[in-house]
CSV table of C-alpha atoms in Angstrom, one decimal:
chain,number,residue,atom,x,y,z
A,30,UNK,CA,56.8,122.4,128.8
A,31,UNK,CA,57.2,123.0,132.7
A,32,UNK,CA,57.1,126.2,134.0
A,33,UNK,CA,60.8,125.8,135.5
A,34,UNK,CA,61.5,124.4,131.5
A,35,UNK,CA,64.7,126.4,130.1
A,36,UNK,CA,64.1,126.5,126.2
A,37,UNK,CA,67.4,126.4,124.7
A,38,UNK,CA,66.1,127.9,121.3
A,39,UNK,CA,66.3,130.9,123.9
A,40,UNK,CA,69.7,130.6,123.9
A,41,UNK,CA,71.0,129.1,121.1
A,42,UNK,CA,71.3,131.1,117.6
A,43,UNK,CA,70.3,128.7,115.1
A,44,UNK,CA,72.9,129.0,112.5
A,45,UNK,CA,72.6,127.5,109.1
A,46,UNK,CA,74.5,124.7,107.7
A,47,UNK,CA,76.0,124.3,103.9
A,48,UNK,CA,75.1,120.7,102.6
A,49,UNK,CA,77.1,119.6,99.9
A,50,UNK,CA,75.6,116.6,97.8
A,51,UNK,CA,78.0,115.5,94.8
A,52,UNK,CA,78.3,112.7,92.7
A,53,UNK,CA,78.5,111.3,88.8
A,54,UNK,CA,75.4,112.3,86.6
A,55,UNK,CA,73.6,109.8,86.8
A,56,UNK,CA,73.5,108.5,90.5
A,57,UNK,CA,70.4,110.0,91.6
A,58,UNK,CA,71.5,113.3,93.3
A,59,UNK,CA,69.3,115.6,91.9
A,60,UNK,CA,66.2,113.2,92.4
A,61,UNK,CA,67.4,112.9,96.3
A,62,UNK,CA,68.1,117.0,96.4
A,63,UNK,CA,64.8,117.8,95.1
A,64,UNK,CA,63.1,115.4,97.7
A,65,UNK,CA,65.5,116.3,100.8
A,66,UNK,CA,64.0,120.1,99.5
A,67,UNK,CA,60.3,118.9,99.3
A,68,UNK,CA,60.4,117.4,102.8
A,69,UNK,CA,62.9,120.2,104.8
A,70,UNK,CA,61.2,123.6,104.9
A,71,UNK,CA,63.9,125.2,106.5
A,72,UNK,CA,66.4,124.4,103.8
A,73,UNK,CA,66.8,125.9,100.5
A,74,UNK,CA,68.8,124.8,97.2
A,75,UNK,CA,71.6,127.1,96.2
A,76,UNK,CA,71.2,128.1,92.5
A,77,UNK,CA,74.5,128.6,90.3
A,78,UNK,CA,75.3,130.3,87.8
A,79,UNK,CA,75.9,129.0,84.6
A,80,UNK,CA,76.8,129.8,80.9
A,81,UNK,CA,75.6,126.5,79.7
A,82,UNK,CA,72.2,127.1,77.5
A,83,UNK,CA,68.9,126.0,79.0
A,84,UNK,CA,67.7,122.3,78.8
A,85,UNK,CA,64.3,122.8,77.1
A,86,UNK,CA,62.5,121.9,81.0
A,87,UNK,CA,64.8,124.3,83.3
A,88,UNK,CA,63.3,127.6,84.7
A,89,UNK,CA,65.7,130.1,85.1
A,90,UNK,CA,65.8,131.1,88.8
A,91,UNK,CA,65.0,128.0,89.7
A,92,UNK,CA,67.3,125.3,88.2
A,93,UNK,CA,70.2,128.1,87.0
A,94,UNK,CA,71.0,131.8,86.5
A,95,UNK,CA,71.5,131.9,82.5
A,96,UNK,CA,73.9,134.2,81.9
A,97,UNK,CA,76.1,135.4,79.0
A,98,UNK,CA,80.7,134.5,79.6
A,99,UNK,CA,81.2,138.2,79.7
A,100,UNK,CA,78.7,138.9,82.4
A,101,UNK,CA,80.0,135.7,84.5
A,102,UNK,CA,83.4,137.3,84.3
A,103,UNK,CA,82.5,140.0,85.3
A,104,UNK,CA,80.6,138.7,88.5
A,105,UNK,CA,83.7,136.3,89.0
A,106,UNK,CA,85.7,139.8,89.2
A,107,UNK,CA,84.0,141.4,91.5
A,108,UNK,CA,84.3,138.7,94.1
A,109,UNK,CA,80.8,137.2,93.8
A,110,UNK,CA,81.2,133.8,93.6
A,111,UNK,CA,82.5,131.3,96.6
A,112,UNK,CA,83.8,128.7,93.5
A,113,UNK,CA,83.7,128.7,90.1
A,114,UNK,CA,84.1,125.5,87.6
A,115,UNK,CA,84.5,125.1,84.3
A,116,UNK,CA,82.5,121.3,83.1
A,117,UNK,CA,82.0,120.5,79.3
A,118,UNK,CA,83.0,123.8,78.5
A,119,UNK,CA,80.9,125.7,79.7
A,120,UNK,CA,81.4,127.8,83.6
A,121,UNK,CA,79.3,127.2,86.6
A,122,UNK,CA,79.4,129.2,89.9
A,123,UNK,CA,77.7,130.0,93.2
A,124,UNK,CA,77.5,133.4,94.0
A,125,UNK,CA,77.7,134.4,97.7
A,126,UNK,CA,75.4,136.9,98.7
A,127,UNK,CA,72.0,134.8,98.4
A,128,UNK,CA,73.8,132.0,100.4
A,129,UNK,CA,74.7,134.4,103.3
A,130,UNK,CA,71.4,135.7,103.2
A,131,UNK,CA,69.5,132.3,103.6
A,132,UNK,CA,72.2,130.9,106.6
A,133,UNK,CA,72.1,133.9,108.5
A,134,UNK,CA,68.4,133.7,108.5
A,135,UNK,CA,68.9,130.0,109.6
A,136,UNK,CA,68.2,128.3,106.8
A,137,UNK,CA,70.4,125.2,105.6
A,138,UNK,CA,71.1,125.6,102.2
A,139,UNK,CA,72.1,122.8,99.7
A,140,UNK,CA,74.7,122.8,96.9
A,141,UNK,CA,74.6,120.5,93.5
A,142,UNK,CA,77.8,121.2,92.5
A,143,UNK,CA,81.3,119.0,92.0
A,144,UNK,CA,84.7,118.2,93.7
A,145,UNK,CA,86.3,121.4,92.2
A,146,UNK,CA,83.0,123.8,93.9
A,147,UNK,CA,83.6,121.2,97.3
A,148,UNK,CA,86.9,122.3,97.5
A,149,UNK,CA,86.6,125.7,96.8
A,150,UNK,CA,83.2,126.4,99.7
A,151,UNK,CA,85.4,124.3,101.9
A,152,UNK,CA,88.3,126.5,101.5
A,153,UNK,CA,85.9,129.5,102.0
A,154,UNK,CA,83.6,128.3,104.9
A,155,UNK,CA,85.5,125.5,106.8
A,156,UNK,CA,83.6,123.8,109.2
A,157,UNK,CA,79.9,125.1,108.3
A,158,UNK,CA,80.3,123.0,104.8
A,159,UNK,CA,79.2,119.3,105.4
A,160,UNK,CA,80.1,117.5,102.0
A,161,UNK,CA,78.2,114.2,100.9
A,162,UNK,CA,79.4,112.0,98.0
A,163,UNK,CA,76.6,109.6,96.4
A,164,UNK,CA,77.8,106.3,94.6
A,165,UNK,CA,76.0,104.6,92.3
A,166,UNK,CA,75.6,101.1,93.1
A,167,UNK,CA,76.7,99.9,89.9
A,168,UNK,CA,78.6,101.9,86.6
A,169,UNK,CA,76.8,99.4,83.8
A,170,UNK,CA,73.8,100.8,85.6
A,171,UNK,CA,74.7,104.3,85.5
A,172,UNK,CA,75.0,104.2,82.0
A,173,UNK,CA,71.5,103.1,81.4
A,174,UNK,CA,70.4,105.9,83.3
A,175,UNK,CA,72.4,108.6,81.1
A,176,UNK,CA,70.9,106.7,78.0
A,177,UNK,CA,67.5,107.2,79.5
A,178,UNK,CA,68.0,110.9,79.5
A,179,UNK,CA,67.0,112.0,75.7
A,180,UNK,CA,68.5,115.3,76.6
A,181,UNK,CA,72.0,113.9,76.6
A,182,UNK,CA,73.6,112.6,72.6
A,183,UNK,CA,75.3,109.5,72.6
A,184,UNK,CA,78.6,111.5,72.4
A,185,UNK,CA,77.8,113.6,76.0
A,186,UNK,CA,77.1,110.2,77.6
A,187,UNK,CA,80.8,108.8,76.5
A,188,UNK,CA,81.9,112.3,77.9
A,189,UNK,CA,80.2,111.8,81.2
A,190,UNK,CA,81.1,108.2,81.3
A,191,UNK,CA,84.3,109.0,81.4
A,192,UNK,CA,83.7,112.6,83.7
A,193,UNK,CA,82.2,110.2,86.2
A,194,UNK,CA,85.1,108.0,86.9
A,195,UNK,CA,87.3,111.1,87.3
A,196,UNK,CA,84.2,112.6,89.7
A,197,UNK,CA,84.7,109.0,91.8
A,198,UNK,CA,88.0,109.5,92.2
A,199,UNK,CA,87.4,112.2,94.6
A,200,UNK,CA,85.0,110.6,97.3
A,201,UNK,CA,87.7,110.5,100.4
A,202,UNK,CA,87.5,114.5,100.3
A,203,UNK,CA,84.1,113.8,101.4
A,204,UNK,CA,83.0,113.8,105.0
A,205,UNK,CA,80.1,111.2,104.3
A,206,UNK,CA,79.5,108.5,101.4
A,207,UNK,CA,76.2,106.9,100.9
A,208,UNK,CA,75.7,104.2,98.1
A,209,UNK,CA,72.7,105.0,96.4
A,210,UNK,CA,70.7,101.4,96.2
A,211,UNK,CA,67.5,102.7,97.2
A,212,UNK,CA,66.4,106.4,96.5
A,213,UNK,CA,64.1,105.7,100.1
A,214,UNK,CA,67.3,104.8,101.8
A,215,UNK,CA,69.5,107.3,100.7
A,216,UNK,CA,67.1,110.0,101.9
A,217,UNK,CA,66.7,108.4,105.2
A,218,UNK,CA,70.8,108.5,105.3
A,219,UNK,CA,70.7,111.9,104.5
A,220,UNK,CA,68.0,113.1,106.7
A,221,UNK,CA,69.8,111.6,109.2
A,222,UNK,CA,73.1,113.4,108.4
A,223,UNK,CA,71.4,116.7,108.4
A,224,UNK,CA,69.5,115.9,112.1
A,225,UNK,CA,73.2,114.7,113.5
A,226,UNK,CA,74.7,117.4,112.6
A,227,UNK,CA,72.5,120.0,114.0
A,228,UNK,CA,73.1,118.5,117.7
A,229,UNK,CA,77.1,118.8,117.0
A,230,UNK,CA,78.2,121.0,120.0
A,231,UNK,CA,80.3,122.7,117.9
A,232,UNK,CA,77.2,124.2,115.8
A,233,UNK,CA,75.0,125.2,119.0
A,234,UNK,CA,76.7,128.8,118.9
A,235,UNK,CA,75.0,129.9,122.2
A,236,UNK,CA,74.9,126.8,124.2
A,237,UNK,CA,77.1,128.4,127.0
A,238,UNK,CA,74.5,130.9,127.6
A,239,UNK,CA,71.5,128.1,127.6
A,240,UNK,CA,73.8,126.0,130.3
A,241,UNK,CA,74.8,129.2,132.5
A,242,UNK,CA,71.1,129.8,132.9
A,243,UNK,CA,70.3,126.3,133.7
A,244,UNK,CA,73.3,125.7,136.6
A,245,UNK,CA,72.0,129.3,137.6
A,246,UNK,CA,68.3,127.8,138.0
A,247,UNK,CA,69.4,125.1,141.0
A,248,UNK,CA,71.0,128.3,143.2
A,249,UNK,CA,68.0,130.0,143.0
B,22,UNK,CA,69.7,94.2,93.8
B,23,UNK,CA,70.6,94.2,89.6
B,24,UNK,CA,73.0,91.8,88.8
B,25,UNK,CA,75.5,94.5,87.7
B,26,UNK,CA,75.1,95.7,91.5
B,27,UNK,CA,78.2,95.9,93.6
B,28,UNK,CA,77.1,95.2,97.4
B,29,UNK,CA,79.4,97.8,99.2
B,30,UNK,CA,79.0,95.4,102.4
B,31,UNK,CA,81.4,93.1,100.2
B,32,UNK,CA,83.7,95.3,100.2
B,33,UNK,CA,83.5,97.5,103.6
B,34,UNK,CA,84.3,95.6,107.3
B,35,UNK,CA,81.9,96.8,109.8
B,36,UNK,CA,83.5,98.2,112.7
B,37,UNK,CA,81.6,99.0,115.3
B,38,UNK,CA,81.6,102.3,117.4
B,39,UNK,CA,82.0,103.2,121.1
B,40,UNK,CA,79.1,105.4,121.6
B,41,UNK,CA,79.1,107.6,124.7
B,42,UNK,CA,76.3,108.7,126.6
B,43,UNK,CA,77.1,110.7,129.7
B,44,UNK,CA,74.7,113.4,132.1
B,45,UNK,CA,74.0,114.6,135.3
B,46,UNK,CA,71.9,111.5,137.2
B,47,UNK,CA,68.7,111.9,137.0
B,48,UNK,CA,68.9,113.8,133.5
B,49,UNK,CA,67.1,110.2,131.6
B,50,UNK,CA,70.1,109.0,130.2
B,51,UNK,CA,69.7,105.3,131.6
B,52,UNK,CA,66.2,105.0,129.6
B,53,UNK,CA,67.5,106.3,126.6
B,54,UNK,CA,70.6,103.9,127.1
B,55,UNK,CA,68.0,101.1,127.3
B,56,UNK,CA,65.2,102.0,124.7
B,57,UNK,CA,68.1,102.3,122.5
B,58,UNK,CA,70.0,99.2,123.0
B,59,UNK,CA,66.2,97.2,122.9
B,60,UNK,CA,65.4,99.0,119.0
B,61,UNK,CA,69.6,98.5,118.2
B,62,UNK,CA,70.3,94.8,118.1
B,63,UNK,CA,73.6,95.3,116.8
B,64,UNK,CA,74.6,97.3,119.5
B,65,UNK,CA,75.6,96.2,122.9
B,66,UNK,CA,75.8,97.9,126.6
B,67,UNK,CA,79.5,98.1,128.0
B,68,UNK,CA,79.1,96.7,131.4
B,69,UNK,CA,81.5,98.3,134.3
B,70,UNK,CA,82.9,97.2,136.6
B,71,UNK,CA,82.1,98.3,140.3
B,72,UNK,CA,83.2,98.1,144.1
B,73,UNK,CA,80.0,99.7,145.1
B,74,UNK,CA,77.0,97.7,146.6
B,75,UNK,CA,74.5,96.6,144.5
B,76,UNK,CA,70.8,98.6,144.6
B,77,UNK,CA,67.9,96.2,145.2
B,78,UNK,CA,66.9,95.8,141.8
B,79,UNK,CA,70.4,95.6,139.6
B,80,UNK,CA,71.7,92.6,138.3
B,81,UNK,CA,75.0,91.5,138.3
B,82,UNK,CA,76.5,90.7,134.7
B,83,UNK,CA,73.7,92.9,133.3
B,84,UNK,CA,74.0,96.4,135.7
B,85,UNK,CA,77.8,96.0,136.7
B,86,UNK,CA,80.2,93.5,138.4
B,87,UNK,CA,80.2,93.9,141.5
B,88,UNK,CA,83.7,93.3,142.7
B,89,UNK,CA,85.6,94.3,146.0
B,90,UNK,CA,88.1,96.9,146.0
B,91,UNK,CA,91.0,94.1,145.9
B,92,UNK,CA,89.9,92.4,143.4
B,93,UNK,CA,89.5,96.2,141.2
B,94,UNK,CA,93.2,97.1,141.9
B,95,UNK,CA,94.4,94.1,140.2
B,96,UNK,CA,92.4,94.2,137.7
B,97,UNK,CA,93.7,97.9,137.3
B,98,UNK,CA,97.1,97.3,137.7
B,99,UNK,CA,97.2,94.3,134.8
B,100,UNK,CA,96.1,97.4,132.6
B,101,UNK,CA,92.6,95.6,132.3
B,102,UNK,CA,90.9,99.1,132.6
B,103,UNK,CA,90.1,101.5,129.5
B,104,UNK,CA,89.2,104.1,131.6
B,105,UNK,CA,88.4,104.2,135.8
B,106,UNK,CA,86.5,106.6,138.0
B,107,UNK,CA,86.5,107.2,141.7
B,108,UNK,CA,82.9,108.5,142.3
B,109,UNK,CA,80.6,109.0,146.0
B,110,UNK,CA,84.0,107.0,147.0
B,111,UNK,CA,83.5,104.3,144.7
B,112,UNK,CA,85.5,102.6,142.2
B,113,UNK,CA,84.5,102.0,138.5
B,114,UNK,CA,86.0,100.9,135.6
B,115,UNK,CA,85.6,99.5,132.0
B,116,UNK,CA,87.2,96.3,131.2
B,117,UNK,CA,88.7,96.0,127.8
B,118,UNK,CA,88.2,92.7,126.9
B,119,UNK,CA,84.2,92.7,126.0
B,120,UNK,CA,84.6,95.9,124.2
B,121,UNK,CA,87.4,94.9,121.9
B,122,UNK,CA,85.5,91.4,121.2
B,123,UNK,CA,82.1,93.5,120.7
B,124,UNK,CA,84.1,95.7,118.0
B,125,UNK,CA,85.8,93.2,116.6
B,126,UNK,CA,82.7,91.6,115.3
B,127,UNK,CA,81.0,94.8,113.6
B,128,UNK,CA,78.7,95.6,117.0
B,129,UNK,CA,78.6,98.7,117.9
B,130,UNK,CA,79.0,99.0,122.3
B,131,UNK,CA,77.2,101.8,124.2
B,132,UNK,CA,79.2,103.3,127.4
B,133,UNK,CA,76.8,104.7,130.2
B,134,UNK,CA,79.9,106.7,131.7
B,135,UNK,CA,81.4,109.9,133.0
B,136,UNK,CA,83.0,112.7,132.1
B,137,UNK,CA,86.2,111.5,133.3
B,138,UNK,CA,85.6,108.0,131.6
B,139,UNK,CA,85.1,109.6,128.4
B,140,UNK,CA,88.1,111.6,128.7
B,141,UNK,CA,90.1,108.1,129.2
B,142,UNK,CA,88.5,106.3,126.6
B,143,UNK,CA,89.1,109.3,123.9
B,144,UNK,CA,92.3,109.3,124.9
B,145,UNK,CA,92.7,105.3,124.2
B,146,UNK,CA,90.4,105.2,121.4
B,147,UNK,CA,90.4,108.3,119.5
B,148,UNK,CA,88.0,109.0,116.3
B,149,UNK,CA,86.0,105.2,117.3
B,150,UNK,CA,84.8,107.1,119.9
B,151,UNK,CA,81.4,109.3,119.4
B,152,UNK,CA,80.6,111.2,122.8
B,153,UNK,CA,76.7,112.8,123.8
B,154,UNK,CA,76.1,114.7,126.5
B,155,UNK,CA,72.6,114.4,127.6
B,156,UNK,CA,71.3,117.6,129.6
B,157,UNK,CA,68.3,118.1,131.5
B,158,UNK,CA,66.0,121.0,130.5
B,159,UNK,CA,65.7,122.5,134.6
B,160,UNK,CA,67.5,121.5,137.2
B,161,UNK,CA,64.7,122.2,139.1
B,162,UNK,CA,63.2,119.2,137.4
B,163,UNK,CA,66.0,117.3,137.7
B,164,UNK,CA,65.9,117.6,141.7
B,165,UNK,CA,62.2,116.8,141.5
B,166,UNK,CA,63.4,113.3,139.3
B,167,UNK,CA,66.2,112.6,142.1
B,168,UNK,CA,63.3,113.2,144.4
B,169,UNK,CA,61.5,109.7,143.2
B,170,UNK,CA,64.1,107.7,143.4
B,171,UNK,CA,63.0,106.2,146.6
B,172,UNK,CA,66.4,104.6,146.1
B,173,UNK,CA,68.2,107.9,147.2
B,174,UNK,CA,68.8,109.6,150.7
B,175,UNK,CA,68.2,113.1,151.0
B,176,UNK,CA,72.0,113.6,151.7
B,177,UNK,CA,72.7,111.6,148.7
B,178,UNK,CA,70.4,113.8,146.1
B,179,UNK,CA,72.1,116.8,147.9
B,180,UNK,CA,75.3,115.2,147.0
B,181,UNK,CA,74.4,114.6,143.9
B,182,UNK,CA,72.7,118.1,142.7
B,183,UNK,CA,76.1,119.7,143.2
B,184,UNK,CA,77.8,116.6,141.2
B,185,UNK,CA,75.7,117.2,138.6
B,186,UNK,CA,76.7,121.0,138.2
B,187,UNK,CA,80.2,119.8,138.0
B,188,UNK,CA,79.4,116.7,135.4
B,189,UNK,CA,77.5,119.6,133.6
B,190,UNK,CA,80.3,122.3,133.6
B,191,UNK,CA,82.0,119.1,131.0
B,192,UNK,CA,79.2,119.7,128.4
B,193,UNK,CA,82.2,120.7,126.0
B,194,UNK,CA,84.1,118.0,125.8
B,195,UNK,CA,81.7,116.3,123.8
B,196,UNK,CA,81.2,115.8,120.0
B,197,UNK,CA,77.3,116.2,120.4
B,198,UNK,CA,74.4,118.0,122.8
B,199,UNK,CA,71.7,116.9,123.4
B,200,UNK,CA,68.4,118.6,125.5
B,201,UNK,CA,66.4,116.2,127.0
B,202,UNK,CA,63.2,117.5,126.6
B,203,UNK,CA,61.3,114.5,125.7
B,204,UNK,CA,62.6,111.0,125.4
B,205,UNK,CA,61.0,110.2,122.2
B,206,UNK,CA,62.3,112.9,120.5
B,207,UNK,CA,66.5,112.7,122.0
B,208,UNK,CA,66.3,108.6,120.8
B,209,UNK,CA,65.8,109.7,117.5
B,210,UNK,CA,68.4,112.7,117.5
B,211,UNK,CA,70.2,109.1,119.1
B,212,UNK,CA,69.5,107.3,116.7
B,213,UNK,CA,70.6,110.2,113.8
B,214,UNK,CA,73.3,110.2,115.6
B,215,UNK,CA,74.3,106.8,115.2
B,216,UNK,CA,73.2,106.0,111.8
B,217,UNK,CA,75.0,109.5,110.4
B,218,UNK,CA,78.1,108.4,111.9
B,219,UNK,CA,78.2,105.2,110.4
B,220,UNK,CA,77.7,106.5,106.8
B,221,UNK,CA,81.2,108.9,107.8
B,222,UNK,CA,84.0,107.8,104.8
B,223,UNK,CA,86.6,107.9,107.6
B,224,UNK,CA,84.6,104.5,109.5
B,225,UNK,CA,83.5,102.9,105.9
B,226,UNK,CA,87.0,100.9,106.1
B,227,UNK,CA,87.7,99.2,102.7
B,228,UNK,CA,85.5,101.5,101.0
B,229,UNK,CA,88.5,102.3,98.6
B,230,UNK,CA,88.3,98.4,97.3
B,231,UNK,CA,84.4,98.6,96.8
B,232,UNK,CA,84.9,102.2,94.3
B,233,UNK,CA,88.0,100.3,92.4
B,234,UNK,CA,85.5,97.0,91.5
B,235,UNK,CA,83.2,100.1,90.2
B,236,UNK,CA,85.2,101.9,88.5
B,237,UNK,CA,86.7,98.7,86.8
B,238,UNK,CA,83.4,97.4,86.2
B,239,UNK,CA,83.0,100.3,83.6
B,240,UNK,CA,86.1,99.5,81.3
B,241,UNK,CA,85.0,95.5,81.3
């Protein structure tokens, strides 16, 4: 950089952002998540809560908190969660204080969660949340994919079949859709999402200060 | 694509968008407005009109039209003009005619303009309208740049220095910020830019069509 150079990370508090990524099981979201995740140091996956039992190849920690219906209530009491959901029965939530943690640190963090959780962090954090909805590219399709998954009976796929059209039917809360025909492609989309919004003015808290210094520089 | 695949460009009409690049001269915009519109085929440069003369080296039909002050008035006064700008004590304008036919046919059109011009073409446009502000990382450097334009008079760099305090004092009028701290680097924040805001659900027009085929697809 030149000596007379003004670096604007000088100036400019680098605030996180809140990624939403939703969609139907099925449509590749977690597969893009895990990638986005691999490939963006500086963002972090926000684990929920749930009181659904552990699929035989998630870590607790890293996939979910495990916890019992008494001891989510109680959390849910004491404030602890931005949303809360109740899917096939069983409660899933994202407590706050890990999340507020991680973005004033300036990380980005990303939440796998629905269009109930969407609405809830929206309601709680406005303008910091930027929601994604991913479409499959094809429904006949998505149900070979849940048929794939030997974790799920033939009586859970129905369910979700069913749960997915109702999922769809939320997309225009969403600030962003992406159809997912290539997993490649969708993560360029993203990527690209997450890079544009970054240079929104209205997320460079601190850019006054950066342009007072630089309008300061030509007097001197 | 698998033959249960829906192609969502069935469904969704491209519109295109009016992208808005303005900065203080000298700041690198006009490259960046170039290397962009050679790597974007599908985008287009909104020509202006002028009543200033043409430099040695610009192009008329490709720079501006050049046109006299007569000739700018009427156009003016049969409402020809989204947006006009007296600047240095010359007239400029932006015809509406190319831009609607651009947009019409899915390209997107790139405006090389003003903080006033944006104001004017917001104002006409609304949401199609995506605005940048390009700023220089010194103005020390930024003098230097005016400096080697062996197209400028001293008087006129002076001139323009204190112009380009102004244009910067409009930094927040605009959706996005960019530092221009290497030209590789702002055309892909450009180009993030771009390709972000064409994946938002409020420009995928017709997307509501393409999600009923999918979610009728299921039931046949």
């Amino acid at each position: 950089m030149e000596p007379t150079t003004l670096n604007v990370d000088d100036y400019v508090t680098r605030r996180g952002l809140m990624m939403v990524l939703s969609s139907p099981s099925g449509a590749g979201k977690t597969t893009l998540a895990r990638r986005l995740l691999e490939k963006n140091s500086n963002m972090q996956l926000s684990v929920s809560h749930t009181t659904r039992s552990a699929r035989p190849y998630e870590v607790e920690g890293r996939d979910y908190y495990f916890c019992t219906v008494e001891a989510f209530e109680s959390l849910k009491e004491q404030g602890e969660f931005f949303e809360t959901a109740k899917v096939f029965g069983n409660f899933y939530g994202t407590s706050k204080s890990p999340v507020k943690r991680a973005l004033e640190t300036g990380q980005d963090v990303l939440f796998d969660i629905d269009w109930q959780g969407t609405q809830q962090l929206a309601q709680h954090m406005g303008e910091r949340v930027v929601s994604i909805f991913i479409l499959p590219p094809s429904m006949i399709e998505l149900q070979n994919r849940l048929h794939k998954r030997s974790s799920d009976s033939e009586d859970t796929i129905a369910t979700r079949m069913s749960e997915a059209a109702s999922e769809i039917s939320h997309w225009a809360e969403y600030d962003y859709v992406i159809v997912n025909y290539s997993l490649d492609e969708s993560l360029d989309n993203i990527e690209a999402i997450l890079r544009a919004e970054r240079l929104k003015r209205s997320r460079q808290i601190g850019l006054a200060n950066f342009i007072n210094a630089l309008v300061e520089q030509k007097s001197s």
